[in-house]
Coordinates of C-alpha atoms in Angstrom, one line a residue:
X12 CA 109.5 159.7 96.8
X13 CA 106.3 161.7 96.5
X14 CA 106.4 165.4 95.7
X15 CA 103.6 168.1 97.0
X16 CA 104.2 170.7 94.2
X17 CA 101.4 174.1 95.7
X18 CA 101.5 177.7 96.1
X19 CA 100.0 179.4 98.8
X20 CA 98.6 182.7 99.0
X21 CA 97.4 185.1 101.7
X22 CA 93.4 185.4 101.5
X23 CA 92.9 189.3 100.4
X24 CA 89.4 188.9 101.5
X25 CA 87.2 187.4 103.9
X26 CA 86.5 184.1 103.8
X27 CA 82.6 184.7 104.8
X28 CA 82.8 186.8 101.0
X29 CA 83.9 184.2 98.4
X30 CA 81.0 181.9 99.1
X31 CA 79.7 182.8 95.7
X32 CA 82.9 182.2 94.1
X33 CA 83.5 178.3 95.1
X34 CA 82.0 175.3 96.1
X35 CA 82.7 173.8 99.0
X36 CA 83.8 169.9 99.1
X37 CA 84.5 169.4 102.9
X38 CA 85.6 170.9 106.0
X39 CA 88.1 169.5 108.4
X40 CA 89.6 170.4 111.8
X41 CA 92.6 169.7 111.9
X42 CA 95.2 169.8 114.9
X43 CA 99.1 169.4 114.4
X44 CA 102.1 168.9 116.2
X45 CA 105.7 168.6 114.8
X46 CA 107.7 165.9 116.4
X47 CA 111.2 167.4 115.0
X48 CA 112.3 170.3 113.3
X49 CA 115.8 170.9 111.0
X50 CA 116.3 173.5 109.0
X51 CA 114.5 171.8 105.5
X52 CA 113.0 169.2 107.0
X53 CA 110.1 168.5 109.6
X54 CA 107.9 165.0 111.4
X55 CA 104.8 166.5 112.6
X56 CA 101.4 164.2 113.0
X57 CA 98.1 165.1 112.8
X58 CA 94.5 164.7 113.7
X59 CA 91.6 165.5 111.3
X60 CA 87.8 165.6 112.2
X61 CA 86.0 165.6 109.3
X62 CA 83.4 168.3 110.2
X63 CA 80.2 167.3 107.9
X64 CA 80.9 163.2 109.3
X65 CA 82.9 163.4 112.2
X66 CA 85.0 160.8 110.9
X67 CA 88.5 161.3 112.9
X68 CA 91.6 160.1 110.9
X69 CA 95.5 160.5 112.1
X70 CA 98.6 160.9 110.2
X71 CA 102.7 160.8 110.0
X72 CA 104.3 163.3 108.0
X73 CA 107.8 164.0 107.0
X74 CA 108.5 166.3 104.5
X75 CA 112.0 168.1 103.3
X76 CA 112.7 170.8 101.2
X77 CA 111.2 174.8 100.9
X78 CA 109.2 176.8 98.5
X79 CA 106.4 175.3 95.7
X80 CA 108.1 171.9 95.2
X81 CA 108.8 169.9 98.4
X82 CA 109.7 166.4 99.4
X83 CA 106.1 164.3 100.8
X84 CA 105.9 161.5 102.5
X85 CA 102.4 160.5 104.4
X86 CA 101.1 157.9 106.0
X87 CA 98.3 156.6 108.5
X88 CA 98.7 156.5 112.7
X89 CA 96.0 154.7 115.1
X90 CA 94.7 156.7 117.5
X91 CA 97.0 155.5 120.4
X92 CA 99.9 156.1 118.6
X93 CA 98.8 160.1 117.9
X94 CA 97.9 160.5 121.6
X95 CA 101.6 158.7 122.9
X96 CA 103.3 161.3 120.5
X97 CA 101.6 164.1 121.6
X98 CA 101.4 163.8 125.4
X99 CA 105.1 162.7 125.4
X100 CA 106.0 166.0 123.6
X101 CA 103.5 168.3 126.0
X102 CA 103.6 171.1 122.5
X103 CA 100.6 173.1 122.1
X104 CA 98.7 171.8 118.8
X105 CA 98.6 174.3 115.9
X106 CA 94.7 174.3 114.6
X107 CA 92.7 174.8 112.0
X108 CA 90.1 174.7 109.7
X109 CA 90.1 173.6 106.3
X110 CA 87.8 174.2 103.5
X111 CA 88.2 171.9 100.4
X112 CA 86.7 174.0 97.2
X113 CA 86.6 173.9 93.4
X114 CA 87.2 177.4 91.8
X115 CA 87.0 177.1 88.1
X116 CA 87.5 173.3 88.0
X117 CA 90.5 174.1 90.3
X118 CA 90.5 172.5 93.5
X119 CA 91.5 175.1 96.4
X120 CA 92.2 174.6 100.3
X121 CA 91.7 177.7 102.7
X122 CA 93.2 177.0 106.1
X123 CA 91.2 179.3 109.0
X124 CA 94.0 179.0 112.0
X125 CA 92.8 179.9 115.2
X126 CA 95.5 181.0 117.3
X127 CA 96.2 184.1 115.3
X128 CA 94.6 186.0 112.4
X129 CA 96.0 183.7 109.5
X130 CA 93.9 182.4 106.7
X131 CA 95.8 180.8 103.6
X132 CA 94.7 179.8 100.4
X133 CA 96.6 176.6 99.0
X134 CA 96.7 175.3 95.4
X135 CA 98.5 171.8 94.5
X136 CA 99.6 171.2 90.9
X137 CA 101.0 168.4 89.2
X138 CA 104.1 169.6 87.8
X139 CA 106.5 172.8 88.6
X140 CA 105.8 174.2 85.4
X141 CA 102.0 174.5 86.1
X142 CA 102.6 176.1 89.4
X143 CA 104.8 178.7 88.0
X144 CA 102.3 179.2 85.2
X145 CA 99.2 179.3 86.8
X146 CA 97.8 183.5 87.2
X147 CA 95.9 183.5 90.5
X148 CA 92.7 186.1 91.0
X149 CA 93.4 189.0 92.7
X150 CA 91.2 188.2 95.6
X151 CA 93.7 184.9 96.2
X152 CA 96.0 187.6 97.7
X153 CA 99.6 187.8 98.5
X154 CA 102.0 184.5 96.8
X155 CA 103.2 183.6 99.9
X156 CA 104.1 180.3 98.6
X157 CA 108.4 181.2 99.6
X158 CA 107.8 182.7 102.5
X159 CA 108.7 181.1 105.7
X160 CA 107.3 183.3 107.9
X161 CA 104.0 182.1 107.2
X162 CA 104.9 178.5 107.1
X163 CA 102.5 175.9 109.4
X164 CA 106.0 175.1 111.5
X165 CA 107.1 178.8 111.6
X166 CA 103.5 179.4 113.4
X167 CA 103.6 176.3 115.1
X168 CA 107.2 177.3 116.7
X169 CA 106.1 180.7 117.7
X170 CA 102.9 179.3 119.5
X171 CA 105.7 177.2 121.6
X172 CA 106.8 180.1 123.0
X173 CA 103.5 181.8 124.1

């Protein structure tokens, strides 16, 4: 089994501000739906637009477990078989942008969600003891990376009952 090992933090500033402070990779949109949801473990699929190509992708994802070190496992969908999912579950799609960055040879994601005023900053490392280790800026914000209120399906859930 794979392992996604990241903390996430809660961007102290505004994203429009730290331009001078990273460079930017990519940018996706990205628009998610769980498929099933139990206690420590979730199915949710995805699309992703990549925003400089407009290449569209779509994947499968379970994953189990809470906190920096979770269980992984991703895969590629066809389009079809995103679109069946979706419209059988009628759930409003969480969505986002994502900016892919390099910070002092560190790569960062900042998710920009639109439904409400959310913007994350996520580093992945390979190994629990570098994740533990690592001393984030002060303008990364709040460690949020144990917090389940501000957890993709936490969000996601709540936008269900709008």
């Amino acid at each position: 089994m794979a392992f996604e090992i990241e903390r996430k933090f809660l961007l102290a500033v505004p994203y429009e501000s730290i331009g001078d402070r990273i460079q930017v990779r990519s940018e996706q949109r990205i628009e998610q739906t769980y498929l099933a949801l139990e206690e420590d473990q979730e199915l949710r699929v995805r699309r992703i637009t990549d925003v400089g190509s407009g290449e569209v992708t779509y994947t499968h994802t379970f994953k189990k477990g809470f906190g920096i070190k979770r269980e992984e496992v991703e895969y590629s969908i066809n389009k079809g078989l995103y679109e069946q999912v979706v419209t059988a579950f009628g759930a409003v799609a969480l969505t986002k942008n994502r900016i892919t960055a390099d910070w002092n040879d560190i790569v960062i994601e900042i998710d920009i969600y639109d439904q409400i005023q959310l913007t994350v900053l996520e580093v992945e490392f390979d190994s629990e003891e570098a994740a533990n280790s690592f001393a984030a800026p002060d303008w990364f914000g709040e460690d949020i990376s144990r917090s389940k209120e501000y957890s993709n399906k936490t969000v996601w859930k709540q936008l269900q009952q709008k």
